[in-house]
Amino acid sequence: MLFAVPLGFTLPVPSDRVRPMKLQLRLSALALAGFMVFAQAAPDKAPTEGKAAADSSATDKSDDPISKYAAPQEDAVGDLLLQAMSLLGVAYRFGGNTPDDGLDCSGFIRYVFQKSLRVNLPRTAAEMARVGKSVGRGELMPGDLVFFNTLGRNYSHVGIYMGNNKFIHAPRTGKNIEVSNLSQSYWTARYNGARRVNRSTALQAADTSDDVSVKSAAKSSAAPEASKCRKGRKCKAAAEPKGKKGAKAQKAAKSVGKKKKGRH
């Protein structure tokens, strides 16, 4: 079965390092992702005739995820889904952050958002559930994050909604990134809700630097170093105190030193 690639979509070339599925299957999956974006452009339920005119005139661009993900000229949701679909078949790995090493559910989401939208979401599913705004089940649109209780606690699993009741996610150890159906009893019973993330809310809740560890290292180096003494080793000097108290402490230390010299 062949899928026509919608106009405007480009098919990314898979990395040589990641070979989880055959090229033909991956390209078909990418084409399917593009088709789903266009298919979901219209609402799942058509409005009644009486409300059609009012609803169309009252449409607010602020509720349109495409305009909120990135600049108007960018097909941000399409890029997001294509990036996600390009990782189909990558192995699940707990704590994984890259396709080469494997990805867990939140690592997969974070990688996709960073690569397609240049925004770093929080690292865990529970933290991601606090970003953006809540979306009802009947209002889901491609690009929304869908959450599940799979470990006995809320928001312990996350995926990306693709449209037509499908979502893409990294399931669990021993499985690969795949597309699943929200209507399956397993996912229906564990569904926790959805969030619509836009660039502004993501920036407020997440670090947008490419290397989060750099900022963490900078913060730790800026903090005063406590003195540490080990038997047989020289003590590491603590940072000098600041202000009036610091000046008094320095004077007291000097006076003690003079007294000790007098005793010798």
PDB file of C-alpha atoms in Angstrom:
ATOM      1  CA  MET A   1       0.000   0.000   0.000  1.00  0.00           C
ATOM      2  CA  LEU A   2       1.435   3.394  -0.995  1.00  0.00           C
ATOM      3  CA  PHE A   3       1.034   6.728   0.798  1.00  0.00           C
ATOM      4  CA  ALA A   4       1.193   9.987  -1.087  1.00  0.00           C
ATOM      5  CA  VAL A   5       3.434  12.554   0.598  1.00  0.00           C
ATOM      6  CA  PRO A   6       1.449  15.815   1.071  1.00  0.00           C
ATOM      7  CA  LEU A   7       2.805  18.918  -0.668  1.00  0.00           C
ATOM      8  CA  GLY A   8       5.285  20.793   1.497  1.00  0.00           C
ATOM      9  CA  PHE A   9       6.528  17.797   3.484  1.00  0.00           C
ATOM     10  CA  THR A  10      10.100  16.645   3.180  1.00  0.00           C
ATOM     11  CA  LEU A  11      11.294  13.227   4.157  1.00  0.00           C
ATOM     12  CA  PRO A  12      14.349  13.306   6.450  1.00  0.00           C
ATOM     13  CA  VAL A  13      17.161  10.902   5.689  1.00  0.00           C
ATOM     14  CA  PRO A  14      17.569   8.388   8.537  1.00  0.00           C
ATOM     15  CA  SER A  15      20.884   8.327  10.393  1.00  0.00           C
ATOM     16  CA  ASP A  16      23.298   5.572   9.431  1.00  0.00           C
ATOM     17  CA  ARG A  17      23.696   4.782  13.108  1.00  0.00           C
ATOM     18  CA  VAL A  18      20.020   4.093  13.682  1.00  0.00           C
ATOM     19  CA  ARG A  19      18.799   1.120  11.669  1.00  0.00           C
ATOM     20  CA  PRO A  20      15.764  -0.133  13.561  1.00  0.00           C
ATOM     21  CA  MET A  21      13.525  -0.621  10.549  1.00  0.00           C
ATOM     22  CA  LYS A  22      13.752  -0.917   6.792  1.00  0.00           C
ATOM     23  CA  LEU A  23      13.996   2.295   4.792  1.00  0.00           C
ATOM     24  CA  GLN A  24      10.831   1.566   2.837  1.00  0.00           C
ATOM     25  CA  LEU A  25       8.775   1.078   5.989  1.00  0.00           C
ATOM     26  CA  ARG A  26      10.108   4.255   7.560  1.00  0.00           C
ATOM     27  CA  LEU A  27       9.378   6.376   4.491  1.00  0.00           C
ATOM     28  CA  SER A  28       5.852   4.989   4.380  1.00  0.00           C
ATOM     29  CA  ALA A  29       5.427   5.860   8.042  1.00  0.00           C
ATOM     30  CA  LEU A  30       6.613   9.416   7.431  1.00  0.00           C
ATOM     31  CA  ALA A  31       4.177   9.793   4.569  1.00  0.00           C
ATOM     32  CA  LEU A  32       1.424   8.520   6.853  1.00  0.00           C
ATOM     33  CA  ALA A  33       2.354  11.116   9.474  1.00  0.00           C
ATOM     34  CA  GLY A  34       2.016  13.862   6.879  1.00  0.00           C
ATOM     35  CA  PHE A  35      -1.346  12.510   5.807  1.00  0.00           C
ATOM     36  CA  MET A  36      -2.577  12.478   9.414  1.00  0.00           C
ATOM     37  CA  VAL A  37      -1.675  16.135   9.945  1.00  0.00           C
ATOM     38  CA  PHE A  38      -3.788  17.186   6.971  1.00  0.00           C
ATOM     39  CA  ALA A  39      -6.584  14.776   7.843  1.00  0.00           C
ATOM     40  CA  GLN A  40      -6.795  16.249  11.339  1.00  0.00           C
ATOM     41  CA  ALA A  41      -6.977  19.826  10.087  1.00  0.00           C
ATOM     42  CA  ALA A  42     -10.773  19.587  10.257  1.00  0.00           C
ATOM     43  CA  PRO A  43     -12.405  18.931  13.659  1.00  0.00           C
ATOM     44  CA  ASP A  44     -13.430  15.364  14.504  1.00  0.00           C
ATOM     45  CA  LYS A  45     -17.061  16.447  14.758  1.00  0.00           C
ATOM     46  CA  ALA A  46     -18.519  18.892  12.258  1.00  0.00           C
ATOM     47  CA  PRO A  47     -20.326  21.852  13.921  1.00  0.00           C
ATOM     48  CA  THR A  48     -24.058  22.192  13.495  1.00  0.00           C
ATOM     49  CA  GLU A  49     -25.266  24.529  10.766  1.00  0.00           C
ATOM     50  CA  GLY A  50     -26.527  27.060  13.288  1.00  0.00           C
ATOM     51  CA  LYS A  51     -23.148  27.347  14.959  1.00  0.00           C
ATOM     52  CA  ALA A  52     -20.941  27.095  11.894  1.00  0.00           C
ATOM     53  CA  ALA A  53     -20.813  30.801  11.062  1.00  0.00           C
ATOM     54  CA  ALA A  54     -20.377  31.900  14.672  1.00  0.00           C
ATOM     55  CA  ASP A  55     -17.679  29.346  15.387  1.00  0.00           C
ATOM     56  CA  SER A  56     -15.704  30.206  12.270  1.00  0.00           C
ATOM     57  CA  SER A  57     -15.794  33.922  13.026  1.00  0.00           C
ATOM     58  CA  ALA A  58     -14.906  33.404  16.676  1.00  0.00           C
ATOM     59  CA  THR A  59     -11.901  31.174  15.977  1.00  0.00           C
ATOM     60  CA  ASP A  60      -8.956  32.445  17.978  1.00  0.00           C
ATOM     61  CA  LYS A  61      -5.493  31.945  16.572  1.00  0.00           C
ATOM     62  CA  SER A  62      -4.189  31.597  20.120  1.00  0.00           C
ATOM     63  CA  ASP A  63      -5.890  28.181  20.280  1.00  0.00           C
ATOM     64  CA  ASP A  64      -4.242  27.003  17.083  1.00  0.00           C
ATOM     65  CA  PRO A  65      -1.236  24.841  17.997  1.00  0.00           C
ATOM     66  CA  ILE A  66       0.393  25.417  14.626  1.00  0.00           C
ATOM     67  CA  SER A  67       0.589  29.193  15.142  1.00  0.00           C
ATOM     68  CA  LYS A  68       1.763  28.753  18.723  1.00  0.00           C
ATOM     69  CA  TYR A  69       4.476  26.171  18.175  1.00  0.00           C
ATOM     70  CA  ALA A  70       6.550  28.409  15.930  1.00  0.00           C
ATOM     71  CA  ALA A  71       6.465  31.272  13.436  1.00  0.00           C
ATOM     72  CA  PRO A  72       3.463  31.284  11.041  1.00  0.00           C
ATOM     73  CA  GLN A  73       5.591  30.367   8.031  1.00  0.00           C
ATOM     74  CA  GLU A  74       6.759  27.174   9.694  1.00  0.00           C
ATOM     75  CA  ASP A  75       4.722  23.996   9.593  1.00  0.00           C
ATOM     76  CA  ALA A  76       5.711  23.255  13.169  1.00  0.00           C
ATOM     77  CA  VAL A  77       3.292  20.417  13.896  1.00  0.00           C
ATOM     78  CA  GLY A  78       4.237  18.709  10.640  1.00  0.00           C
ATOM     79  CA  ASP A  79       7.920  19.007  11.540  1.00  0.00           C
ATOM     80  CA  LEU A  80       7.184  17.692  15.022  1.00  0.00           C
ATOM     81  CA  LEU A  81       5.359  14.601  13.765  1.00  0.00           C
ATOM     82  CA  LEU A  82       7.873  13.885  11.024  1.00  0.00           C
ATOM     83  CA  GLN A  83      10.685  14.051  13.557  1.00  0.00           C
ATOM     84  CA  ALA A  84       8.772  11.689  15.837  1.00  0.00           C
ATOM     85  CA  MET A  85       7.962   9.239  13.031  1.00  0.00           C
ATOM     86  CA  SER A  86      11.582   9.206  11.877  1.00  0.00           C
ATOM     87  CA  LEU A  87      12.384   7.508  15.200  1.00  0.00           C
ATOM     88  CA  LEU A  88       9.944   4.635  14.738  1.00  0.00           C
ATOM     89  CA  GLY A  89      11.614   1.390  15.722  1.00  0.00           C
ATOM     90  CA  VAL A  90      14.259   2.935  17.987  1.00  0.00           C
ATOM     91  CA  ALA A  91      14.677   0.730  21.046  1.00  0.00           C
ATOM     92  CA  TYR A  92      13.311   1.748  24.439  1.00  0.00           C
ATOM     93  CA  ARG A  93      15.971   2.368  27.057  1.00  0.00           C
ATOM     94  CA  PHE A  94      15.231   3.642  30.544  1.00  0.00           C
ATOM     95  CA  GLY A  95      16.942   7.005  31.022  1.00  0.00           C
ATOM     96  CA  GLY A  96      17.902   7.145  27.332  1.00  0.00           C
ATOM     97  CA  ASN A  97      18.251  10.572  25.725  1.00  0.00           C
ATOM     98  CA  THR A  98      19.447   9.864  22.170  1.00  0.00           C
ATOM     99  CA  PRO A  99      18.390   7.510  19.358  1.00  0.00           C
ATOM    100  CA  ASP A 100      21.861   5.955  19.308  1.00  0.00           C
ATOM    101  CA  ASP A 101      21.602   4.885  22.946  1.00  0.00           C
ATOM    102  CA  GLY A 102      17.839   4.333  23.032  1.00  0.00           C
ATOM    103  CA  LEU A 103      15.018   6.507  24.375  1.00  0.00           C
ATOM    104  CA  ASP A 104      12.514   6.208  27.195  1.00  0.00           C
ATOM    105  CA  CYS A 105       9.065   7.806  26.909  1.00  0.00           C
ATOM    106  CA  SER A 106       9.948  11.283  28.189  1.00  0.00           C
ATOM    107  CA  GLY A 107      13.412  11.193  26.622  1.00  0.00           C
ATOM    108  CA  PHE A 108      11.733  10.548  23.261  1.00  0.00           C
ATOM    109  CA  ILE A 109       9.348  13.510  23.700  1.00  0.00           C
ATOM    110  CA  ARG A 110      12.115  15.811  24.836  1.00  0.00           C
ATOM    111  CA  TYR A 111      14.360  14.801  21.914  1.00  0.00           C
ATOM    112  CA  VAL A 112      11.589  15.366  19.352  1.00  0.00           C
ATOM    113  CA  PHE A 113      10.644  18.799  20.722  1.00  0.00           C
ATOM    114  CA  GLN A 114      14.266  19.903  20.911  1.00  0.00           C
ATOM    115  CA  LYS A 115      15.111  18.795  17.379  1.00  0.00           C
ATOM    116  CA  SER A 116      11.945  20.095  15.701  1.00  0.00           C
ATOM    117  CA  LEU A 117      11.097  23.191  17.778  1.00  0.00           C
ATOM    118  CA  ARG A 118      14.413  23.941  19.497  1.00  0.00           C
ATOM    119  CA  VAL A 119      12.772  23.822  22.922  1.00  0.00           C
ATOM    120  CA  ASN A 120      13.903  21.601  25.780  1.00  0.00           C
ATOM    121  CA  LEU A 121      10.947  20.317  27.769  1.00  0.00           C
ATOM    122  CA  PRO A 122      11.362  19.050  31.349  1.00  0.00           C
ATOM    123  CA  ARG A 123      12.880  15.580  31.589  1.00  0.00           C
ATOM    124  CA  THR A 124      10.078  13.528  33.182  1.00  0.00           C
ATOM    125  CA  ALA A 125       6.491  12.842  32.117  1.00  0.00           C
ATOM    126  CA  ALA A 126       5.176  14.193  35.438  1.00  0.00           C
ATOM    127  CA  GLU A 127       7.007  17.490  34.885  1.00  0.00           C
ATOM    128  CA  MET A 128       5.792  17.713  31.289  1.00  0.00           C
ATOM    129  CA  ALA A 129       2.221  17.352  32.578  1.00  0.00           C
ATOM    130  CA  ARG A 130       2.586  20.783  34.197  1.00  0.00           C
ATOM    131  CA  VAL A 131       3.557  22.528  30.949  1.00  0.00           C
ATOM    132  CA  GLY A 132       1.028  24.116  28.587  1.00  0.00           C
ATOM    133  CA  LYS A 133      -2.735  23.903  29.013  1.00  0.00           C
ATOM    134  CA  SER A 134      -5.094  21.015  29.608  1.00  0.00           C
ATOM    135  CA  VAL A 135      -6.943  19.658  26.566  1.00  0.00           C
ATOM    136  CA  GLY A 136     -10.128  17.575  26.586  1.00  0.00           C
ATOM    137  CA  ARG A 137     -10.208  14.155  24.940  1.00  0.00           C
ATOM    138  CA  GLY A 138     -12.562  15.417  22.239  1.00  0.00           C
ATOM    139  CA  GLU A 139     -10.350  18.458  21.526  1.00  0.00           C
ATOM    140  CA  LEU A 140      -7.116  16.598  20.815  1.00  0.00           C
ATOM    141  CA  MET A 141      -5.031  17.874  17.904  1.00  0.00           C
ATOM    142  CA  PRO A 142      -1.787  16.586  16.363  1.00  0.00           C
ATOM    143  CA  GLY A 143       1.184  17.565  18.489  1.00  0.00           C
ATOM    144  CA  ASP A 144      -0.649  17.413  21.832  1.00  0.00           C
ATOM    145  CA  LEU A 145       0.983  15.408  24.617  1.00  0.00           C
ATOM    146  CA  VAL A 146      -1.104  12.518  25.956  1.00  0.00           C
ATOM    147  CA  PHE A 147      -0.460  11.101  29.433  1.00  0.00           C
ATOM    148  CA  PHE A 148      -1.112   7.748  31.069  1.00  0.00           C
ATOM    149  CA  ASN A 149      -0.874   5.990  34.422  1.00  0.00           C
ATOM    150  CA  THR A 150       1.221   2.921  33.631  1.00  0.00           C
ATOM    151  CA  LEU A 151       3.230   2.589  36.853  1.00  0.00           C
ATOM    152  CA  GLY A 152       0.542   3.003  39.487  1.00  0.00           C
ATOM    153  CA  ARG A 153       0.889   6.786  39.526  1.00  0.00           C
ATOM    154  CA  ASN A 154      -0.536   9.559  37.379  1.00  0.00           C
ATOM    155  CA  TYR A 155       1.472  10.973  34.473  1.00  0.00           C
ATOM    156  CA  SER A 156       4.001   8.140  34.471  1.00  0.00           C
ATOM    157  CA  HIS A 157       3.905   7.732  30.671  1.00  0.00           C
ATOM    158  CA  VAL A 158       3.645  10.214  27.789  1.00  0.00           C
ATOM    159  CA  GLY A 159       3.238  10.142  24.015  1.00  0.00           C
ATOM    160  CA  ILE A 160       2.528  12.527  21.117  1.00  0.00           C
ATOM    161  CA  TYR A 161      -0.964  12.571  19.612  1.00  0.00           C
ATOM    162  CA  MET A 162      -0.908  12.180  15.818  1.00  0.00           C
ATOM    163  CA  GLY A 163      -4.570  12.442  14.894  1.00  0.00           C
ATOM    164  CA  ASN A 164      -7.239   9.842  14.115  1.00  0.00           C
ATOM    165  CA  ASN A 165      -6.982   8.497  17.679  1.00  0.00           C
ATOM    166  CA  LYS A 166      -3.345   7.461  17.196  1.00  0.00           C
ATOM    167  CA  PHE A 167      -0.317   8.433  19.278  1.00  0.00           C
ATOM    168  CA  ILE A 168       3.399   7.689  19.030  1.00  0.00           C
ATOM    169  CA  HIS A 169       5.470   6.763  22.075  1.00  0.00           C
ATOM    170  CA  ALA A 170       8.311   4.707  23.533  1.00  0.00           C
ATOM    171  CA  PRO A 171       6.392   1.971  25.411  1.00  0.00           C
ATOM    172  CA  ARG A 172       8.682   0.027  27.741  1.00  0.00           C
ATOM    173  CA  THR A 173      11.813  -2.093  28.043  1.00  0.00           C
ATOM    174  CA  GLY A 174      11.974  -4.706  25.302  1.00  0.00           C
ATOM    175  CA  LYS A 175       9.795  -2.655  22.935  1.00  0.00           C
ATOM    176  CA  ASN A 176      10.540  -0.054  20.263  1.00  0.00           C
ATOM    177  CA  ILE A 177       9.026   3.348  19.538  1.00  0.00           C
ATOM    178  CA  GLU A 178       5.656   2.643  17.949  1.00  0.00           C
ATOM    179  CA  VAL A 179       2.231   4.036  17.084  1.00  0.00           C
ATOM    180  CA  SER A 180      -0.663   2.924  19.306  1.00  0.00           C
ATOM    181  CA  ASN A 181      -4.415   3.483  19.383  1.00  0.00           C
ATOM    182  CA  LEU A 182      -6.046   5.472  22.182  1.00  0.00           C
ATOM    183  CA  SER A 183      -9.150   3.301  21.791  1.00  0.00           C
ATOM    184  CA  GLN A 184      -7.340   0.167  22.949  1.00  0.00           C
ATOM    185  CA  SER A 185      -8.680  -0.892  26.333  1.00  0.00           C
ATOM    186  CA  TYR A 186      -5.241  -0.784  27.956  1.00  0.00           C
ATOM    187  CA  TRP A 187      -4.667   2.872  27.069  1.00  0.00           C
ATOM    188  CA  THR A 188      -8.272   3.934  27.616  1.00  0.00           C
ATOM    189  CA  ALA A 189      -8.194   2.603  31.183  1.00  0.00           C
ATOM    190  CA  ARG A 190      -4.938   4.408  31.957  1.00  0.00           C
ATOM    191  CA  TYR A 191      -5.540   7.705  30.163  1.00  0.00           C
ATOM    192  CA  ASN A 192      -4.690  10.724  32.374  1.00  0.00           C
ATOM    193  CA  GLY A 193      -5.414  13.592  30.011  1.00  0.00           C
ATOM    194  CA  ALA A 194      -3.553  15.762  27.520  1.00  0.00           C
ATOM    195  CA  ARG A 195      -1.615  19.020  27.385  1.00  0.00           C
ATOM    196  CA  ARG A 196      -1.145  21.453  24.529  1.00  0.00           C
ATOM    197  CA  VAL A 197       2.359  22.856  24.695  1.00  0.00           C
ATOM    198  CA  ASN A 198       3.278  26.092  22.969  1.00  0.00           C
ATOM    199  CA  ARG A 199       6.653  27.749  22.662  1.00  0.00           C
ATOM    200  CA  SER A 200       6.037  30.431  25.302  1.00  0.00           C
ATOM    201  CA  THR A 201       4.843  28.051  28.029  1.00  0.00           C
ATOM    202  CA  ALA A 202       7.637  25.634  27.230  1.00  0.00           C
ATOM    203  CA  LEU A 203      10.199  28.413  27.587  1.00  0.00           C
ATOM    204  CA  GLN A 204       8.796  29.321  30.999  1.00  0.00           C
ATOM    205  CA  ALA A 205       8.940  25.750  32.281  1.00  0.00           C
ATOM    206  CA  ALA A 206      12.077  24.402  30.649  1.00  0.00           C
ATOM    207  CA  ASP A 207      15.712  25.139  29.954  1.00  0.00           C
ATOM    208  CA  THR A 208      16.227  26.195  26.327  1.00  0.00           C
ATOM    209  CA  SER A 209      20.010  25.775  26.241  1.00  0.00           C
ATOM    210  CA  ASP A 210      21.390  22.935  24.142  1.00  0.00           C
ATOM    211  CA  ASP A 211      23.434  21.648  27.061  1.00  0.00           C
ATOM    212  CA  VAL A 212      21.606  21.728  30.379  1.00  0.00           C
ATOM    213  CA  SER A 213      24.661  20.347  32.182  1.00  0.00           C
ATOM    214  CA  VAL A 214      26.642  23.479  31.306  1.00  0.00           C
ATOM    215  CA  LYS A 215      24.273  25.698  33.284  1.00  0.00           C
ATOM    216  CA  SER A 216      24.202  23.268  36.173  1.00  0.00           C
ATOM    217  CA  ALA A 217      27.989  23.219  36.284  1.00  0.00           C
ATOM    218  CA  ALA A 218      28.113  27.009  36.194  1.00  0.00           C
ATOM    219  CA  LYS A 219      25.727  27.266  39.140  1.00  0.00           C
ATOM    220  CA  SER A 220      27.673  24.763  41.202  1.00  0.00           C
ATOM    221  CA  SER A 221      30.983  26.497  40.488  1.00  0.00           C
ATOM    222  CA  ALA A 222      29.521  29.854  41.551  1.00  0.00           C
ATOM    223  CA  ALA A 223      28.445  28.500  44.929  1.00  0.00           C
ATOM    224  CA  PRO A 224      30.849  29.011  47.880  1.00  0.00           C
ATOM    225  CA  GLU A 225      33.035  26.008  48.537  1.00  0.00           C
ATOM    226  CA  ALA A 226      32.796  24.521  52.026  1.00  0.00           C
ATOM    227  CA  SER A 227      35.995  23.556  53.809  1.00  0.00           C
ATOM    228  CA  LYS A 228      36.692  19.822  53.744  1.00  0.00           C
ATOM    229  CA  CYS A 229      39.285  18.105  55.909  1.00  0.00           C
ATOM    230  CA  ARG A 230      40.447  14.537  55.595  1.00  0.00           C
ATOM    231  CA  LYS A 231      42.886  12.752  57.820  1.00  0.00           C
ATOM    232  CA  GLY A 232      46.424  13.135  56.525  1.00  0.00           C
ATOM    233  CA  ARG A 233      45.390  15.678  53.902  1.00  0.00           C
ATOM    234  CA  LYS A 234      45.442  19.436  53.783  1.00  0.00           C
ATOM    235  CA  CYS A 235      42.095  21.138  54.317  1.00  0.00           C
ATOM    236  CA  LYS A 236      40.512  22.921  51.405  1.00  0.00           C
ATOM    237  CA  ALA A 237      39.893  26.549  52.325  1.00  0.00           C
ATOM    238  CA  ALA A 238      36.319  27.703  52.546  1.00  0.00           C
ATOM    239  CA  ALA A 239      35.124  30.788  50.713  1.00  0.00           C
ATOM    240  CA  GLU A 240      35.778  33.997  52.633  1.00  0.00           C
ATOM    241  CA  PRO A 241      32.664  35.447  54.294  1.00  0.00           C
ATOM    242  CA  LYS A 242      31.424  38.791  53.039  1.00  0.00           C
ATOM    243  CA  GLY A 243      30.151  41.928  54.805  1.00  0.00           C
ATOM    244  CA  LYS A 244      30.731  43.267  58.339  1.00  0.00           C
ATOM    245  CA  LYS A 245      30.612  39.816  59.889  1.00  0.00           C
ATOM    246  CA  GLY A 246      33.296  38.692  57.504  1.00  0.00           C
ATOM    247  CA  ALA A 247      35.551  41.622  58.426  1.00  0.00           C
ATOM    248  CA  LYS A 248      35.124  40.922  62.146  1.00  0.00           C
ATOM    249  CA  ALA A 249      35.925  37.257  61.603  1.00  0.00           C
ATOM    250  CA  GLN A 250      39.115  38.161  59.747  1.00  0.00           C
ATOM    251  CA  LYS A 251      40.245  40.523  62.544  1.00  0.00           C
ATOM    252  CA  ALA A 252      39.527  37.876  65.159  1.00  0.00           C
ATOM    253  CA  ALA A 253      41.548  35.329  63.206  1.00  0.00           C
ATOM    254  CA  LYS A 254      44.515  37.719  62.974  1.00  0.00           C
ATOM    255  CA  SER A 255      44.457  38.472  66.716  1.00  0.00           C
ATOM    256  CA  VAL A 256      44.413  34.754  67.522  1.00  0.00           C
ATOM    257  CA  GLY A 257      47.403  34.256  65.253  1.00  0.00           C
ATOM    258  CA  LYS A 258      49.381  36.999  67.056  1.00  0.00           C
ATOM    259  CA  LYS A 259      48.662  35.465  70.481  1.00  0.00           C
ATOM    260  CA  LYS A 260      49.882  32.070  69.277  1.00  0.00           C
ATOM    261  CA  LYS A 261      53.138  33.604  68.020  1.00  0.00           C
ATOM    262  CA  GLY A 262      53.690  35.283  71.429  1.00  0.00           C
ATOM    263  CA  ARG A 263      53.436  31.960  73.217  1.00  0.00           C
ATOM    264  CA  HIS A 264      56.263  30.440  71.150  1.00  0.00           C
TER     265      HIS A 264
END
